[in-house]
Short mmCIF file of C-alpha atoms in Angstrom, two decimals:
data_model
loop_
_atom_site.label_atom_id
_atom_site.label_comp_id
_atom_site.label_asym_id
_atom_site.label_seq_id
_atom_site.Cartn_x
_atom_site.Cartn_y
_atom_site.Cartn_z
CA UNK I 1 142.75 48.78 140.49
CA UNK I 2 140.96 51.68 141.49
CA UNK I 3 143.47 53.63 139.27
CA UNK I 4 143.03 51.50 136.62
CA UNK I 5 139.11 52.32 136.37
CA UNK I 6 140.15 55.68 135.96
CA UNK I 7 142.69 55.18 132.95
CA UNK I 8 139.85 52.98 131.37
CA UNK I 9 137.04 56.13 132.20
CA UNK I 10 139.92 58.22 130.27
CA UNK I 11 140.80 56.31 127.42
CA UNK I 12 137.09 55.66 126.75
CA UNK I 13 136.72 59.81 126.66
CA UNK I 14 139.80 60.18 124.10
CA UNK I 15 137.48 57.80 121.99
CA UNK I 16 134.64 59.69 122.53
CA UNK I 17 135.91 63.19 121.72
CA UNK I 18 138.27 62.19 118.59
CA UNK I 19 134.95 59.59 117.33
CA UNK I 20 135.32 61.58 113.91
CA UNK I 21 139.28 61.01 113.57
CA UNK I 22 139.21 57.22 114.70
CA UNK I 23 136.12 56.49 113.02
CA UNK I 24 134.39 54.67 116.13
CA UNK I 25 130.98 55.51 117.09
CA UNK I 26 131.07 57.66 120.80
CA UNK I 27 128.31 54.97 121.53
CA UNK I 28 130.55 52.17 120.90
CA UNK I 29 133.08 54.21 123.46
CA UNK I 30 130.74 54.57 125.78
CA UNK I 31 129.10 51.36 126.53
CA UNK I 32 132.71 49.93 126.22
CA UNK I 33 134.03 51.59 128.24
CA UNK I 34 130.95 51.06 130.82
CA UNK I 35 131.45 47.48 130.49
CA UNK I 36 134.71 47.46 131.51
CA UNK I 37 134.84 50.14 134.29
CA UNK I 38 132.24 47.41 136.34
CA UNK I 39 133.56 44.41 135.33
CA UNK I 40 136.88 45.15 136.76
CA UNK I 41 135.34 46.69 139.69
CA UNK I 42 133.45 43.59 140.41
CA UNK I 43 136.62 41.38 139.36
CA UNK I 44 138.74 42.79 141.61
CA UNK I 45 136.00 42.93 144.62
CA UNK I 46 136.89 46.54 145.10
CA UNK I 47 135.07 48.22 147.85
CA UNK I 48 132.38 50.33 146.90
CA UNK I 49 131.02 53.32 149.00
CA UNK I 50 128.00 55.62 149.50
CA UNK I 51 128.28 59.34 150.01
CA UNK I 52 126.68 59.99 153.23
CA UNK I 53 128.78 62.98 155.06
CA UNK I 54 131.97 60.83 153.67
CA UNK I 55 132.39 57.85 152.14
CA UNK I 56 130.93 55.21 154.07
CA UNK I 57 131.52 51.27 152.78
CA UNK I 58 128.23 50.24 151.77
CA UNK I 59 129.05 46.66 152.17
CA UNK I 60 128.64 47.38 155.63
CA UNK I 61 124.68 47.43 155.12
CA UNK I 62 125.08 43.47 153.59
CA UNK I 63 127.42 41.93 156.69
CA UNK I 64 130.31 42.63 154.35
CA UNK I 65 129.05 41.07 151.94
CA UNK I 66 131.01 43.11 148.83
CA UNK I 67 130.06 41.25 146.20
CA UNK I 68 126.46 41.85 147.22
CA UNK I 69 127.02 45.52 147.53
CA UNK I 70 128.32 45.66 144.11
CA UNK I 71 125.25 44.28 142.81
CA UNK I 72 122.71 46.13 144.39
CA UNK I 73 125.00 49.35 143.81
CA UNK I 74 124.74 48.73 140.08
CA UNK I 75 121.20 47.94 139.64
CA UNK I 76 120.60 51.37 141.76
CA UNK I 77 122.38 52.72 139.31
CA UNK I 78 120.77 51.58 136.48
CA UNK I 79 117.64 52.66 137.81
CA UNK I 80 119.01 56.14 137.96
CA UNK I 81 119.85 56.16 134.78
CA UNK I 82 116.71 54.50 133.53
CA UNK I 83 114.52 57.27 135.00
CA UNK I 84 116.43 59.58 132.34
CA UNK I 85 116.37 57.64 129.39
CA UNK I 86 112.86 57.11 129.76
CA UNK I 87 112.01 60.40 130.37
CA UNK I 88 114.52 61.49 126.60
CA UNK I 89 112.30 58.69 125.13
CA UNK I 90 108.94 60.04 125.94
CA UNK I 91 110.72 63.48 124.93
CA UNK I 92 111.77 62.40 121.44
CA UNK I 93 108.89 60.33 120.69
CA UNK I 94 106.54 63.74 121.36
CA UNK I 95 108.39 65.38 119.03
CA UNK I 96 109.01 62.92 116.49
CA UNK I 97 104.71 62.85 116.80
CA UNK I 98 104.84 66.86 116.24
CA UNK I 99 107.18 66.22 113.33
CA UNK I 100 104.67 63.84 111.99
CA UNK I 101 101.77 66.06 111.79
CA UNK I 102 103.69 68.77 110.62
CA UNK I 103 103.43 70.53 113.06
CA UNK I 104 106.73 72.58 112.97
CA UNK I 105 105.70 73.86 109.52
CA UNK I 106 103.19 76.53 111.57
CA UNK I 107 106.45 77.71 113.14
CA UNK I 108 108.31 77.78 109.79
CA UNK I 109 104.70 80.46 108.18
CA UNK I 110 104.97 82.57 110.84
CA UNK I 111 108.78 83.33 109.57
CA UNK I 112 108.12 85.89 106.97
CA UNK I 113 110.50 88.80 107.24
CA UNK I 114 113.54 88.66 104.43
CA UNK I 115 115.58 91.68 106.49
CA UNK I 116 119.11 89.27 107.87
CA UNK I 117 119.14 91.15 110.96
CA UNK I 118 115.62 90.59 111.78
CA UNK I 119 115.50 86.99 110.73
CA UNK I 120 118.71 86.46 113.38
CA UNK I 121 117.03 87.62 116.12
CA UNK I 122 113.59 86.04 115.00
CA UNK I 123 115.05 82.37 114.45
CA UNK I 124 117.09 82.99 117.94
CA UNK I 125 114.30 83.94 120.07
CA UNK I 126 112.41 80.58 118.72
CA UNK I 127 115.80 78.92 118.87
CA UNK I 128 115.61 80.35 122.72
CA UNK I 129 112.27 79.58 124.19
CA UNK I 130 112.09 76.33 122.13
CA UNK I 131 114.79 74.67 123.18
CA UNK I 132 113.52 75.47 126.97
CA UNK I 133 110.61 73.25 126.18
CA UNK I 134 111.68 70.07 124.70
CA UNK I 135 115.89 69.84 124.14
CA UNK I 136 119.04 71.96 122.40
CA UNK I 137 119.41 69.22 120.29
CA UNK I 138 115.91 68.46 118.83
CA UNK I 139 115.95 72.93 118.29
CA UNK I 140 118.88 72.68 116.14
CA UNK I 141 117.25 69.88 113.85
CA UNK I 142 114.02 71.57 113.53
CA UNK I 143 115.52 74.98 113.03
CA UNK I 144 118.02 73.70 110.55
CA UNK I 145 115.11 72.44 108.77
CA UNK I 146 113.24 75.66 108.63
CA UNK I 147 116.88 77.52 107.82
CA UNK I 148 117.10 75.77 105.15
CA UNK I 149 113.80 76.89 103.31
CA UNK I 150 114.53 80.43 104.58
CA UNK I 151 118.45 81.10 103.24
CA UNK I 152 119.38 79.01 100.18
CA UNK I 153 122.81 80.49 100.14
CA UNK I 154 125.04 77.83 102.04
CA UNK I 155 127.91 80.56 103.16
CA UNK I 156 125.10 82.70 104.67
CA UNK I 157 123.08 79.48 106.32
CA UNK I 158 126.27 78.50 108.18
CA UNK I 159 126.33 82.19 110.39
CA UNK I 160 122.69 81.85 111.44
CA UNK I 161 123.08 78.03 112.30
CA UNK I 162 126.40 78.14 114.14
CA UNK I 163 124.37 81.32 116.62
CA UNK I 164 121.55 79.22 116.64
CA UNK I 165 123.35 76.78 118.07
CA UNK I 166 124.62 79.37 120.93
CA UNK I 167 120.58 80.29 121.30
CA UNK I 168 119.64 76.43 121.62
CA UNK I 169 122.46 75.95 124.18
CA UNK I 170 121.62 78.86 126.22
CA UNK I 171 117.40 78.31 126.23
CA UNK I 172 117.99 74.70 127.74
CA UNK I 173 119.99 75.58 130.53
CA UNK I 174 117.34 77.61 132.57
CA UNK I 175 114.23 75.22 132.09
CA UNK I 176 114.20 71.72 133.62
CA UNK I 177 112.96 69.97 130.52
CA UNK I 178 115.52 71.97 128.33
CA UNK I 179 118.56 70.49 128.25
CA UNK I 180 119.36 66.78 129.59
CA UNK I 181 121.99 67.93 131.69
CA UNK I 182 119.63 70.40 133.57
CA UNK I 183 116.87 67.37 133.88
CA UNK I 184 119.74 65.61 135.48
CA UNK I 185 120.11 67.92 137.60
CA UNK I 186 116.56 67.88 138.80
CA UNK I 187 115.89 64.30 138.58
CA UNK I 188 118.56 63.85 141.15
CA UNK I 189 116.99 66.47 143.63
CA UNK I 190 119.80 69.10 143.30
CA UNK I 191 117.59 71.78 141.99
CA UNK I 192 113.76 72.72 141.87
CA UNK I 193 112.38 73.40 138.46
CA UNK I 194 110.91 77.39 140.04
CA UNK I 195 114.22 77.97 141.37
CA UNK I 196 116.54 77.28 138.58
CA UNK I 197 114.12 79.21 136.49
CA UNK I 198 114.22 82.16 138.51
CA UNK I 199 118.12 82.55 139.14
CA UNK I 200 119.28 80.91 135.77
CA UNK I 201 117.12 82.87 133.19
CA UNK I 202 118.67 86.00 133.25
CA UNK I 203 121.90 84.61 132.41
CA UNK I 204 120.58 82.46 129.64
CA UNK I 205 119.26 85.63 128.62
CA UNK I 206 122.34 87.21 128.75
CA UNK I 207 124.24 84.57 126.95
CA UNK I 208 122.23 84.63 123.92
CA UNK I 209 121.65 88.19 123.24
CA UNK I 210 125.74 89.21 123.74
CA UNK I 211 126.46 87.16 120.78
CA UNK I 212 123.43 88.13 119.17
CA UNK I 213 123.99 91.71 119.64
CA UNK I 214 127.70 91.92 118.88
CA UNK I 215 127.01 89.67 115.68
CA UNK I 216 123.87 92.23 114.52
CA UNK I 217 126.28 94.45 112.98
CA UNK I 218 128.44 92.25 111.28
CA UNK I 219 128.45 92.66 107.50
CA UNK I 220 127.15 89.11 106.98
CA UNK I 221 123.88 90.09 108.75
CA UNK I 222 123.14 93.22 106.71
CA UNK I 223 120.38 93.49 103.78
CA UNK I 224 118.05 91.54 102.91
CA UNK I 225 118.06 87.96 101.04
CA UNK I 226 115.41 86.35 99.17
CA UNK I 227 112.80 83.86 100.88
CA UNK I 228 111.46 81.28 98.40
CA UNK I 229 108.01 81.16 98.47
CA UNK I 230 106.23 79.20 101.12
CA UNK I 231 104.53 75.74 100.45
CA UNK I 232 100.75 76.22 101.87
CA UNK I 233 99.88 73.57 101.45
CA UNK I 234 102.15 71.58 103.67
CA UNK I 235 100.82 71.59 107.26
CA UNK I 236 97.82 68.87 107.87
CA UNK I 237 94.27 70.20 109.64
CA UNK I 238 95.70 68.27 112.32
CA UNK I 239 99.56 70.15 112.36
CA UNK I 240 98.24 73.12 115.23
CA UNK I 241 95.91 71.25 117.54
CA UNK I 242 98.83 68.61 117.40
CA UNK I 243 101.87 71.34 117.99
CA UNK I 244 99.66 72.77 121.02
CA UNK I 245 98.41 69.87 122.58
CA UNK I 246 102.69 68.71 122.29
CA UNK I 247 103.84 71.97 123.57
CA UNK I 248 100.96 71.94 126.52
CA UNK I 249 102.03 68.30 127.70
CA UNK I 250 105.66 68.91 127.45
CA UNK I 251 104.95 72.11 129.74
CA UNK I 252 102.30 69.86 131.89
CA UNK I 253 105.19 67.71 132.92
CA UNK I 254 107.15 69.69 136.10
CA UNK I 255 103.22 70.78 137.05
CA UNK I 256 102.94 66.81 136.88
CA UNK I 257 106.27 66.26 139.80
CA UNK I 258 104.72 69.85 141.67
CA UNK I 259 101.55 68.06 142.37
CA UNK I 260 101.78 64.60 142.73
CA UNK I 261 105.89 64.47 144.23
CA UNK I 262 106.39 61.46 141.76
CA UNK I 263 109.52 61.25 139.37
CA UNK I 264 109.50 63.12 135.84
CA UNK I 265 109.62 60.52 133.69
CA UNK I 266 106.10 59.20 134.53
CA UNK I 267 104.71 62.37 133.80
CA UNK I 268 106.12 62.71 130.41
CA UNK I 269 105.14 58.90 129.97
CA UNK I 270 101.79 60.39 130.81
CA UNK I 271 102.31 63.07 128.31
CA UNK I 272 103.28 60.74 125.90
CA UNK I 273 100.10 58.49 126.18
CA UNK I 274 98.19 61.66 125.91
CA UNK I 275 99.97 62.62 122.62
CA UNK I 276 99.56 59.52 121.26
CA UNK I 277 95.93 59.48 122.20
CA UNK I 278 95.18 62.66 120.10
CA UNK I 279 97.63 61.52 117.40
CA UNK I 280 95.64 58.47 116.25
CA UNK I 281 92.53 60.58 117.08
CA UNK I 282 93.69 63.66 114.81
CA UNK I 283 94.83 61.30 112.53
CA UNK I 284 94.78 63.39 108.76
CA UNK I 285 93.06 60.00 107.03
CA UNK I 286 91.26 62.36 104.30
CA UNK I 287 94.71 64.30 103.64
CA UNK I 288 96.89 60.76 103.09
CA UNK I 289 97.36 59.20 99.93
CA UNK I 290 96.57 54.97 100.32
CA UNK I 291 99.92 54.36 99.70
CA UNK I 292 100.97 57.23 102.85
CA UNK I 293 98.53 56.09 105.42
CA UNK I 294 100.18 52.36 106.53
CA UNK I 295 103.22 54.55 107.18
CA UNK I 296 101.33 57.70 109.26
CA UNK I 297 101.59 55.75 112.78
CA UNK I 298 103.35 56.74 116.38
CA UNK I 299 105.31 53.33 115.81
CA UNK I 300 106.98 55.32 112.90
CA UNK I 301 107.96 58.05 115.03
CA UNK I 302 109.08 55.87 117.60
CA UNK I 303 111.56 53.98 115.17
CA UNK I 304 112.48 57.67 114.26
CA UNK I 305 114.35 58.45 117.59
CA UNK I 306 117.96 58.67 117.66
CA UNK I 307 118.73 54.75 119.65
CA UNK I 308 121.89 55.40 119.72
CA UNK I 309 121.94 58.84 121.51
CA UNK I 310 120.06 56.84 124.36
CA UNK I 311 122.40 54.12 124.43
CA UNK I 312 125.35 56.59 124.36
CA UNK I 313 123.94 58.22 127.63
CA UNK I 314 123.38 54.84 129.40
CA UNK I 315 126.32 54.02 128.50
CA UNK I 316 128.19 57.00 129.82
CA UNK I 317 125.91 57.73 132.94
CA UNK I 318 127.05 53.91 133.58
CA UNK I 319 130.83 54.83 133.75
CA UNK I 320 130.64 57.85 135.55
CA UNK I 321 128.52 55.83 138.15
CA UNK I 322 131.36 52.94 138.43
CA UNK I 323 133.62 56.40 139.40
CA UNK I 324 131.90 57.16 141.95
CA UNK I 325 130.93 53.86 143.54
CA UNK I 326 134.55 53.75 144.81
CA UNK I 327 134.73 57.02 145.96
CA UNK I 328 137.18 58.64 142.82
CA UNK I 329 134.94 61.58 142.07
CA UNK I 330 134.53 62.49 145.79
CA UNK I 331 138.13 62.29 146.08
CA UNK I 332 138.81 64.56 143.48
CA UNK I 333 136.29 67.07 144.60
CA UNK I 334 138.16 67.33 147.74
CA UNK I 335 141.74 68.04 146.12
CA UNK I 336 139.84 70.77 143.61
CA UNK I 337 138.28 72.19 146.24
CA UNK I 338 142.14 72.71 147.73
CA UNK I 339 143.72 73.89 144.48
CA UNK I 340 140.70 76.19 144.10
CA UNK I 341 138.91 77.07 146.93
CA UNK I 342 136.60 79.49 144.98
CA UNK I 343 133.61 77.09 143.87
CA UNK I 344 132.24 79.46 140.97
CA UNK I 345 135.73 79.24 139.01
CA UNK I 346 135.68 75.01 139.65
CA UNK I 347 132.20 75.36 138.23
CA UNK I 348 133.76 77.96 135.15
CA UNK I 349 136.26 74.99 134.55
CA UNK I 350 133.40 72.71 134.03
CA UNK I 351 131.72 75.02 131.64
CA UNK I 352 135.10 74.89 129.69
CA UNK I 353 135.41 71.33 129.98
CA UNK I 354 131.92 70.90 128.23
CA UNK I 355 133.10 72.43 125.09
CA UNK I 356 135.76 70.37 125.27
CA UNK I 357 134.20 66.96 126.32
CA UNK I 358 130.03 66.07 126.20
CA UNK I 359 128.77 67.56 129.45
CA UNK I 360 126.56 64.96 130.20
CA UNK I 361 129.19 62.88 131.96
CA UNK I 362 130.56 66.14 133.53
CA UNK I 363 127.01 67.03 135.44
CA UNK I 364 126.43 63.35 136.32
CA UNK I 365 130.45 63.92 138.14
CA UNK I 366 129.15 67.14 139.57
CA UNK I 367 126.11 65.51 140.98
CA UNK I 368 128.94 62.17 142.32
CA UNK I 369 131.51 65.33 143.86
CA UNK I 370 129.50 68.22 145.62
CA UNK I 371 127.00 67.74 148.35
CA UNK I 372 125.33 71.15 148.37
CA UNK I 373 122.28 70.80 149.24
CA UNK I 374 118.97 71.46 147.39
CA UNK I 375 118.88 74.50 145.42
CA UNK I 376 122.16 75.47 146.06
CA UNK I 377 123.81 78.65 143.78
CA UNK I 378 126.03 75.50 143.57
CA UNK I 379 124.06 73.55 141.15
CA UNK I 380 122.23 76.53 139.65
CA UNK I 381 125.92 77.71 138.10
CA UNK I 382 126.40 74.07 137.00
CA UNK I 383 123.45 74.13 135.21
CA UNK I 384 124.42 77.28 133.49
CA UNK I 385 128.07 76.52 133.05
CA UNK I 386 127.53 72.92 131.64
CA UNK I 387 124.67 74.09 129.14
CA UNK I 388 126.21 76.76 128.09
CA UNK I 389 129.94 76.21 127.61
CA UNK I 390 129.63 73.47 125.34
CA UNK I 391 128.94 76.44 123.00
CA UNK I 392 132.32 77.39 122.86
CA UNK I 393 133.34 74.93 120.46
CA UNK I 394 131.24 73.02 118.06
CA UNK I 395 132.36 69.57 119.25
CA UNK I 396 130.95 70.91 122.79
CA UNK I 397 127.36 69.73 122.78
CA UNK I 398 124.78 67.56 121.16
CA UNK I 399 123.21 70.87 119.10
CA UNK I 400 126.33 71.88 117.95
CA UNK I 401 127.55 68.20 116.37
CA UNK I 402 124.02 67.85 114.81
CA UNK I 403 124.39 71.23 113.60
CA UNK I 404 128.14 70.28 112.29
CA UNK I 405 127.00 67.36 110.45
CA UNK I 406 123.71 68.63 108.95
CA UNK I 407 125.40 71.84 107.43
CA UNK I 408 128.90 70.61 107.44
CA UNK I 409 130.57 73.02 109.53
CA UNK I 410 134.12 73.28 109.60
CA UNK I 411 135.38 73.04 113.05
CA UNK I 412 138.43 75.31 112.78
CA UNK I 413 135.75 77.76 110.63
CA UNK I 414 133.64 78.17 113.84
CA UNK I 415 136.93 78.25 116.30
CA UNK I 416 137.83 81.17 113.68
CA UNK I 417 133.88 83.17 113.77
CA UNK I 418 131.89 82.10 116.69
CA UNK I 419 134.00 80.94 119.86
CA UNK I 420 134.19 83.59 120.65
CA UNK I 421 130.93 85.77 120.37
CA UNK I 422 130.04 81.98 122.49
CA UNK I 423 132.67 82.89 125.00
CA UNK I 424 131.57 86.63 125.66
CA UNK I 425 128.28 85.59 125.90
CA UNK I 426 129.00 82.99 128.33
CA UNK I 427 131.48 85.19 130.53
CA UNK I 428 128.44 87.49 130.38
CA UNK I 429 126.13 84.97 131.50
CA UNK I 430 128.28 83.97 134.41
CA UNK I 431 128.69 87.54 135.64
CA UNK I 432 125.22 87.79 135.96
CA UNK I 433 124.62 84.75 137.51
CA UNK I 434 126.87 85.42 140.42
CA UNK I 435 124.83 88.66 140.59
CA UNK I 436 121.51 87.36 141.05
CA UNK I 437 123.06 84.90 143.25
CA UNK I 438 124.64 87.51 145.68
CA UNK I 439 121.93 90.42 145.78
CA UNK I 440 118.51 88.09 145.31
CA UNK I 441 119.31 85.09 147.41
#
């Protein structure tokens, strides 16, 4: 039985990764495939363990009471999982509040050179630091957004959104609010937020500016191209206080777990409720037509977040917790470990995996196989790796699909152009990681 929660984990990935051949949402996959992976498990009565220098059988903590065990193991697990949603949904909602003020069109102004080269680097560096304060995948919308007022020409928008989405990739991975594999990690107490700054942002660094560099002197990026003329008239009274006061409570969350030792998702529910505050407070009344006002509200926003990306993560967090409840994941760390003793190439092979598969599922594994303790170079490469590979490929992460289906990016196009300035920047960025690891530890 145990083997055939692992075919059903499997077959609910094929679905998953080929959801544009078959036609089936990855969030119809996913909670599927959750479904099933705990209904067998609690079907079958199979014995479920906690990882606690082994596997121990936790129904030894009821009086052997499995059936008990299984219960209480799930609803752990859904609080787990909860944390994380909640703390995506405060996220989104900020930004969707940001977006709502306009407050992204003060980023767009400040854009104002028309030289390729320099509008590359300018759009990655925002791309960069960006996507270290709220997510890749929220970057690569707004950016898009802007991109598309900047370069009209489709052939050339295609270049600066596919390295964008190499920029978005690589700012998430060394901030713990950046990517949702990297708050995953520090949710579950595997890395600090100072640490994994400190060792991982060099090789973010030099992920993005390989590519960057190397694609500089590429024909495509040469001259100059014409900006259409800005709209200033766009942005409310309310669009900067709003973008700073976002950007300051996004930031105020890991101060918020520093000081106070309590989980991040109730300080970004905090930061939310702040947001919110100054939202109705800021509210651009004298700017709104009668017919615009009814619809100005944070309950828009909210309806605005992607539900389905949040059920898609429950969904697969859910799975890859029914793997490790009977001790499959811990298993298989054990016989990779003995195939390949060297832990930085298992955690390479991750990084490929993610560009490959989503790399959500692959951290929360990580997390389920290795038992480094806090602050390990352990997780601090897995944070790296699993950001950052999904670059390789378009399919790889959540910024690169957006960016796919807002531009409509041929996969084999970016295989053909991009993989790999992705995968020289990401050999780069492991290089240095094992570096800073060795000489600054």
């Amino acid at each position: 039985m145990d083997l055939l929660i692992v075919a059903v984990f499997f077959i609910g990935y094929l679905f998953i990764t080929v959801e544009h051949q078959v036609k089936i949402d990855k969030t119809i996959s996913a909670l599927g495939m959750a479904v099933i992976c705990w209904t067998i498990l609690k079907t079958a009565d199979l014995p479920v363990f906690e990882i606690e220098d082994g596997l121990k059988p936790l129904a030894d903590n009821y009086g052997g009471d499995n059936h008990q065990a299984i219960d209480n193991l799930l609803l752990h697990h859904l609080g787990k999982v909860a944390e994380i949603l909640f703390f995506l949904i405060g996220a989104m909602t900020i930004v969707e509040i940001i977006d709502m003020h306009r407050g992204f069109e003060i980023i767009k102004k400040m854009v104002k050179t028309r030289k390729k080269k320099k509008l590359l680097w300018v759009l990655g560096i925002v791309s960069f630091f960006l996507s270290s304060l709220i997510d890749n995948l929220t970057t690569i919308i707004i950016m898009i957004t802007i991109l598309r007022k900047l370069v009209p020409f489709r052939e050339e928008r295609i270049w600066y959104a596919s390295l964008l989405i190499i920029a978005a990739n690589a700012g998430g991975a060394w901030s713990p609010i950046g990517d949702v594999t990297t708050t995953m990690l520090w949710m579950a107490n595997k890395v600090t937020a100072s640490r994994l700054i400190d060792y991982v942002v060099l090789p973010a660094v030099f992920c993005f500016v390989v590519p960057f560099l190397i694609a500089s002197f590429m024909p495509i990026f040469k001259g100059r191209l014409e900006i259409p003329q800005m709209d200033k008239t766009q942005a409310y009274k309310s669009s900067t206080p709003i973008l700073i006061i976002g950007v300051l409570a996004i930031i105020f969350v890991p101060i918020f777990k520093s000081i106070f030792h309590l989980p991040p998702y109730l300080g970004m529910l905090f930061s939310l409720a702040t947001v919110w505050f100054f939202s109705e407070l800021l509210k651009p009344n004298s700017e709104l037509s009668e017919e615009a006002k009814p619809s100005f509200s944070v309950h828009r926003a909210l309806g605005r977040i992607e539900h389905s990306s949040i059920l898609f993560f429950l969904g697969i967090l859910l799975a890859v917790a029914a793997l490790e409840s009977i001790g499959s994941l811990f298993h298989f760390a054990g016989w990779l470990d003995s195939v390949v003793p060297n832990k930085n190439i298992v955690v390479m092979i991750l990084g490929f995996g993610s560009a490959v598969i989503d790399n959500v599922p692959l951290v929360a594994a990580a997390i389920g196989m290795f038992q480094e303790p806090l602050d390990a170079s352990l997780w601090h490469f897995i944070a790296f790796s699993a950001g950052t590979g999904g670059s390789l490929l378009i399919i790889g992460s959540a910024a690169g699909v957006a960016a796919m289906g807002m531009e409509k990016i041929d996969f084999f196009w970016y295989v053909k152009h991009i993989s790999w300035l992705a995968l020289l920047g990401f050999l780069a960025g492991c290089g240095s990681l094992i570096a800073v690891e060795t000489f600054f530890r």
